[in-house]
Backbone as JSON Lines, residues from 0, in Angstrom:
{"i":0,"aa":"M","n":[10.29,-11.61,-8.5],"ca":[9.07,-11.43,-9.27],"c":[7.98,-10.83,-8.41]}
{"i":1,"aa":"L","n":[7.89,-11.31,-7.18],"ca":[6.84,-10.78,-6.3],"c":[7.1,-9.33,-5.95]}
{"i":2,"aa":"T","n":[8.34,-8.92,-6.04],"ca":[8.64,-7.52,-5.77],"c":[7.86,-6.61,-6.71]}
{"i":3,"aa":"F","n":[7.77,-7.01,-7.95],"ca":[7.0,-6.22,-8.91],"c":[5.51,-6.26,-8.58]}
{"i":4,"aa":"V","n":[5.05,-7.43,-8.16],"ca":[3.65,-7.56,-7.79],"c":[3.37,-6.74,-6.54]}
{"i":5,"aa":"L","n":[4.28,-6.78,-5.57],"ca":[4.08,-6.0,-4.35],"c":[4.1,-4.5,-4.65]}
{"i":6,"aa":"A","n":[4.86,-4.09,-5.63],"ca":[4.85,-2.68,-6.0],"c":[3.46,-2.29,-6.46]}
{"i":7,"aa":"A","n":[2.79,-3.18,-7.17],"ca":[1.41,-2.9,-7.59],"c":[0.48,-2.9,-6.39]}
{"i":8,"aa":"V","n":[0.75,-3.79,-5.43],"ca":[-0.09,-3.86,-4.23],"c":[0.04,-2.58,-3.41]}
{"i":9,"aa":"L","n":[1.2,-1.97,-3.45],"ca":[1.44,-0.75,-2.67],"c":[0.57,0.41,-3.13]}
{"i":10,"aa":"T","n":[0.04,0.32,-4.3],"ca":[-0.87,1.36,-4.78],"c":[-2.3,0.92,-4.51]}
{"i":11,"aa":"F","n":[-2.55,0.42,-3.34],"ca":[-3.79,-0.2,-2.9],"c":[-5.02,0.66,-3.14]}
{"i":12,"aa":"D","n":[-6.0,0.07,-3.76],"ca":[-7.33,0.65,-3.92],"c":[-8.28,-0.42,-3.41]}
{"i":13,"aa":"P","n":[-9.01,-0.19,-2.26],"ca":[-9.8,-1.24,-1.66],"c":[-10.89,-1.79,-2.56]}
{"i":14,"aa":"V","n":[-11.22,-1.12,-3.65],"ca":[-12.27,-1.58,-4.53],"c":[-11.71,-2.45,-5.66]}
{"i":15,"aa":"S","n":[-10.47,-2.24,-6.0],"ca":[-9.89,-2.95,-7.14],"c":[-9.36,-4.32,-6.74]}
{"i":16,"aa":"T","n":[-9.1,-5.15,-7.73],"ca":[-8.52,-6.46,-7.51],"c":[-7.02,-6.35,-7.66]}
{"i":17,"aa":"I","n":[-6.29,-7.03,-6.77],"ca":[-4.84,-6.98,-6.75],"c":[-4.32,-8.34,-7.2]}
{"i":18,"aa":"R","n":[-3.33,-8.38,-8.07],"ca":[-2.76,-9.64,-8.55],"c":[-1.53,-9.96,-7.73]}
{"i":19,"aa":"V","n":[-1.51,-11.13,-7.11],"ca":[-0.37,-11.61,-6.34],"c":[0.07,-12.92,-6.99]}
{"i":20,"aa":"A","n":[1.32,-12.98,-7.49],"ca":[1.75,-14.13,-8.26],"c":[2.63,-15.11,-7.5]}
{"i":21,"aa":"S","n":[3.5,-14.63,-6.61],"ca":[4.39,-15.53,-5.89],"c":[4.74,-14.93,-4.54]}
{"i":22,"aa":"P","n":[5.25,-15.74,-3.6],"ca":[5.52,-15.24,-2.26],"c":[6.61,-14.16,-2.23]}
{"i":23,"aa":"A","n":[6.48,-13.27,-1.26],"ca":[7.43,-12.17,-1.11],"c":[8.62,-12.62,-0.28]}
{"i":24,"aa":"P","n":[9.78,-12.03,-0.51],"ca":[10.91,-12.31,0.37],"c":[10.64,-11.69,1.73]}
{"i":25,"aa":"P","n":[11.28,-12.17,2.78],"ca":[11.04,-11.6,4.11],"c":[11.33,-10.11,4.13]}
{"i":26,"aa":"A","n":[10.46,-9.38,4.81],"ca":[10.62,-7.93,4.9],"c":[11.77,-7.58,5.84]}
{"i":27,"aa":"A","n":[12.48,-6.52,5.52],"ca":[13.55,-6.05,6.37],"c":[12.97,-5.44,7.64]}
{"i":28,"aa":"A","n":[13.72,-5.51,8.71],"ca":[13.26,-4.94,9.97],"c":[13.11,-3.43,9.82]}
{"i":29,"aa":"P","n":[11.99,-2.87,10.34],"ca":[11.8,-1.43,10.22],"c":[12.81,-0.66,11.08]}
{"i":30,"aa":"A","n":[13.09,0.55,10.66],"ca":[13.99,1.4,11.42],"c":[13.35,1.75,12.77]}
{"i":31,"aa":"A","n":[14.18,2.15,13.71],"ca":[13.66,2.52,15.02],"c":[12.64,3.65,14.87]}
{"i":32,"aa":"P","n":[11.5,3.54,15.57],"ca":[10.47,4.56,15.43],"c":[10.94,5.92,15.94]}
{"i":33,"aa":"V","n":[10.48,6.95,15.28],"ca":[10.78,8.31,15.68],"c":[9.54,8.89,16.32]}
{"i":34,"aa":"R","n":[9.67,9.4,17.54],"ca":[8.52,9.98,18.25],"c":[8.37,11.44,17.85]}
{"i":35,"aa":"E","n":[7.22,11.78,17.3],"ca":[6.91,13.15,16.92],"c":[5.53,13.48,17.44]}
{"i":36,"aa":"T","n":[5.29,14.75,17.65],"ca":[3.95,15.16,18.02],"c":[3.1,15.16,16.76]}
{"i":37,"aa":"P","n":[1.76,15.07,16.87],"ca":[0.93,15.07,15.68],"c":[1.19,16.24,14.74]}
{"i":38,"aa":"R","n":[1.57,17.39,15.28],"ca":[1.86,18.56,14.44],"c":[3.1,18.38,13.59]}
{"i":39,"aa":"Q","n":[4.07,17.61,14.12],"ca":[5.33,17.42,13.41],"c":[5.26,16.3,12.38]}
{"i":40,"aa":"M","n":[4.22,15.47,12.43],"ca":[4.12,14.32,11.54],"c":[3.94,14.76,10.09]}
{"i":41,"aa":"S","n":[4.82,14.28,9.23],"ca":[4.65,14.55,7.81],"c":[3.96,13.36,7.15]}
{"i":42,"aa":"G","n":[3.88,12.27,7.85],"ca":[3.24,11.07,7.36],"c":[3.57,9.9,8.26]}
{"i":43,"aa":"V","n":[2.78,8.88,8.17],"ca":[2.97,7.69,8.98],"c":[2.95,6.5,8.03]}
{"i":44,"aa":"A","n":[3.84,5.54,8.26],"ca":[3.87,4.33,7.45],"c":[3.65,3.12,8.35]}
{"i":45,"aa":"V","n":[2.8,2.2,7.88],"ca":[2.55,0.96,8.59],"c":[2.79,-0.17,7.61]}
{"i":46,"aa":"T","n":[3.63,-1.13,7.98],"ca":[3.87,-2.29,7.14],"c":[3.13,-3.48,7.72]}
{"i":47,"aa":"L","n":[2.31,-4.11,6.87],"ca":[1.51,-5.26,7.27],"c":[1.99,-6.5,6.55]}
{"i":48,"aa":"E","n":[1.78,-7.65,7.18],"ca":[1.93,-8.93,6.51],"c":[0.55,-9.57,6.51]}
{"i":49,"aa":"C","n":[0.1,-10.02,5.35],"ca":[-1.24,-10.6,5.2],"c":[-1.14,-11.9,4.41]}
{"i":50,"aa":"T","n":[-2.24,-12.64,4.42],"ca":[-2.33,-13.85,3.61],"c":[-3.36,-13.62,2.51]}
{"i":51,"aa":"A","n":[-2.95,-13.86,1.28],"ca":[-3.86,-13.82,0.14],"c":[-4.35,-15.25,-0.06]}
{"i":52,"aa":"R","n":[-5.62,-15.48,0.19],"ca":[-6.2,-16.82,0.05],"c":[-6.39,-17.17,-1.42]}
{"i":53,"aa":"A","n":[-6.39,-18.44,-1.73],"ca":[-6.56,-18.9,-3.11],"c":[-7.88,-18.41,-3.7]}
{"i":54,"aa":"D","n":[-8.9,-18.17,-2.84],"ca":[-10.19,-17.7,-3.35],"c":[-10.25,-16.19,-3.53]}
{"i":55,"aa":"G","n":[-9.15,-15.47,-3.22],"ca":[-9.08,-14.03,-3.44],"c":[-9.26,-13.19,-2.19]}
{"i":56,"aa":"R","n":[-9.63,-13.81,-1.06],"ca":[-9.79,-13.04,0.18],"c":[-8.41,-12.72,0.78]}
{"i":57,"aa":"V","n":[-8.31,-11.58,1.46],"ca":[-7.11,-11.21,2.19],"c":[-7.43,-11.37,3.67]}
{"i":58,"aa":"T","n":[-6.62,-12.19,4.37],"ca":[-6.88,-12.49,5.78],"c":[-5.59,-12.43,6.59]}
{"i":59,"aa":"H","n":[-5.76,-12.56,7.89],"ca":[-4.66,-12.67,8.86],"c":[-3.61,-11.58,8.73]}
{"i":60,"aa":"C","n":[-4.04,-10.34,8.61],"ca":[-3.09,-9.23,8.54],"c":[-2.55,-8.92,9.94]}
{"i":61,"aa":"Q","n":[-1.27,-8.68,10.01],"ca":[-0.64,-8.28,11.27],"c":[0.41,-7.22,10.99]}
{"i":62,"aa":"V","n":[0.62,-6.36,11.96],"ca":[1.56,-5.25,11.81],"c":[2.99,-5.77,11.96]}
{"i":63,"aa":"L","n":[3.81,-5.51,10.94],"ca":[5.24,-5.84,11.01],"c":[6.03,-4.67,11.58]}
{"i":64,"aa":"G","n":[5.58,-3.45,11.3],"ca":[6.26,-2.27,11.8],"c":[5.46,-1.02,11.48]}
{"i":65,"aa":"E","n":[5.67,0.0,12.29],"ca":[5.01,1.29,12.05],"c":[5.92,2.4,12.54]}
{"i":66,"aa":"T","n":[5.85,3.54,11.88],"ca":[6.74,4.64,12.23],"c":[6.3,5.36,13.5]}
{"i":67,"aa":"H","n":[5.02,5.27,13.85],"ca":[4.51,5.95,15.05],"c":[3.65,4.97,15.85]}
{"i":68,"aa":"P","n":[4.29,3.99,16.52],"ca":[3.52,2.99,17.26],"c":[2.73,3.61,18.41]}
{"i":69,"aa":"G","n":[1.62,2.94,18.74],"ca":[0.81,3.38,19.86],"c":[-0.17,4.49,19.56]}
{"i":70,"aa":"M","n":[-0.26,4.91,18.31],"ca":[-1.16,6.01,17.96],"c":[-2.38,5.53,17.18]}
{"i":71,"aa":"G","n":[-2.54,4.21,17.01],"ca":[-3.72,3.66,16.37],"c":[-3.61,3.46,14.87]}
{"i":72,"aa":"F","n":[-2.48,3.8,14.27],"ca":[-2.34,3.66,12.83],"c":[-2.24,2.2,12.4]}
{"i":73,"aa":"G","n":[-1.63,1.36,13.24],"ca":[-1.56,-0.07,12.92],"c":[-2.94,-0.68,12.82]}
{"i":74,"aa":"E","n":[-3.8,-0.37,13.79],"ca":[-5.17,-0.88,13.77],"c":[-5.94,-0.33,12.57]}
{"i":75,"aa":"A","n":[-5.69,0.93,12.22],"ca":[-6.36,1.53,11.07],"c":[-5.93,0.84,9.77]}
{"i":76,"aa":"A","n":[-4.65,0.52,9.66],"ca":[-4.16,-0.16,8.46],"c":[-4.79,-1.54,8.33]}
{"i":77,"aa":"I","n":[-4.9,-2.26,9.44],"ca":[-5.53,-3.58,9.42],"c":[-7.0,-3.44,9.0]}
{"i":78,"aa":"A","n":[-7.69,-2.43,9.51],"ca":[-9.09,-2.2,9.14],"c":[-9.22,-1.91,7.65]}
{"i":79,"aa":"L","n":[-8.26,-1.19,7.07],"ca":[-8.31,-0.9,5.63],"c":[-8.19,-2.16,4.78]}
{"i":80,"aa":"M","n":[-7.51,-3.16,5.29],"ca":[-7.31,-4.39,4.53],"c":[-8.42,-5.42,4.73]}
{"i":81,"aa":"Q","n":[-9.38,-5.16,5.62],"ca":[-10.42,-6.15,5.92],"c":[-11.21,-6.58,4.69]}
{"i":82,"aa":"D","n":[-11.57,-5.68,3.82],"ca":[-12.37,-6.02,2.65],"c":[-11.54,-6.14,1.37]}
{"i":83,"aa":"A","n":[-10.22,-6.16,1.51],"ca":[-9.36,-6.24,0.34],"c":[-9.49,-7.6,-0.33]}
{"i":84,"aa":"R","n":[-9.37,-7.61,-1.64],"ca":[-9.44,-8.84,-2.42],"c":[-8.26,-8.84,-3.39]}
{"i":85,"aa":"V","n":[-7.81,-10.02,-3.73],"ca":[-6.76,-10.2,-4.72],"c":[-7.3,-11.13,-5.8]}
{"i":86,"aa":"E","n":[-6.58,-11.18,-6.9],"ca":[-6.98,-12.11,-7.95],"c":[-6.81,-13.54,-7.43]}
{"i":87,"aa":"P","n":[-7.81,-14.39,-7.57],"ca":[-7.68,-15.77,-7.07],"c":[-6.47,-16.46,-7.69]}
{"i":88,"aa":"G","n":[-5.86,-17.34,-6.9],"ca":[-4.68,-18.06,-7.35],"c":[-4.79,-19.54,-7.07]}
{"i":89,"aa":"L","n":[-3.7,-20.24,-7.24],"ca":[-3.69,-21.68,-7.02],"c":[-3.52,-22.06,-5.56]}
{"i":90,"aa":"R","n":[-2.94,-21.15,-4.77],"ca":[-2.68,-21.46,-3.35],"c":[-2.64,-20.16,-2.54]}
{"i":91,"aa":"D","n":[-2.64,-20.32,-1.23],"ca":[-2.52,-19.17,-0.33],"c":[-1.1,-18.63,-0.39]}
{"i":92,"aa":"I","n":[-0.96,-17.31,-0.33],"ca":[0.35,-16.67,-0.4],"c":[0.42,-15.56,0.65]}
{"i":93,"aa":"Q","n":[1.54,-15.46,1.36],"ca":[1.74,-14.35,2.29],"c":[2.43,-13.22,1.54]}
{"i":94,"aa":"F","n":[2.03,-11.99,1.89],"ca":[2.65,-10.82,1.26],"c":[2.74,-9.7,2.29]}
{"i":95,"aa":"A","n":[3.64,-8.77,2.02],"ca":[3.8,-7.59,2.87],"c":[3.31,-6.38,2.1]}
{"i":96,"aa":"R","n":[2.76,-5.42,2.83],"ca":[2.22,-4.2,2.22],"c":[2.47,-3.04,3.16]}
{"i":97,"aa":"T","n":[2.93,-1.91,2.63],"ca":[3.12,-0.71,3.43],"c":[2.04,0.29,3.07]}
{"i":98,"aa":"I","n":[1.36,0.79,4.07],"ca":[0.3,1.78,3.89],"c":[0.81,3.11,4.43]}
{"i":99,"aa":"Q","n":[0.7,4.16,3.64],"ca":[1.13,5.5,4.04],"c":[-0.08,6.31,4.47]}
{"i":100,"aa":"F","n":[-0.01,6.91,5.63],"ca":[-1.03,7.85,6.1],"c":[-0.4,9.23,6.05]}
{"i":101,"aa":"R","n":[-1.05,10.15,5.35],"ca":[-0.51,11.51,5.23],"c":[-1.54,12.5,5.72]}
{"i":102,"aa":"P","n":[-1.09,13.59,6.35],"ca":[-2.04,14.59,6.85],"c":[-2.73,15.34,5.73]}
């Protein structure tokens, strides 16, 4: 069920409210990172794990994996989630989210 909710979360809009209904299954380990120069990058993906608080705040985001580690995209993804809000629920829930950065 949360898979459907996470699909909605993947279309993240920092201004909108996101509905999270139940905990997500553990995320699969990311594939080995591929080193490319900035010119060769067609996009970068960062997968985060965060906590959706019962009051609607999103906290404690951490990087689970990124396609281009060490280039600052993980920190940028965490910064994007700082003001994120979800629909308030009955309890805190952990969820995973992948953010795509494209040139």
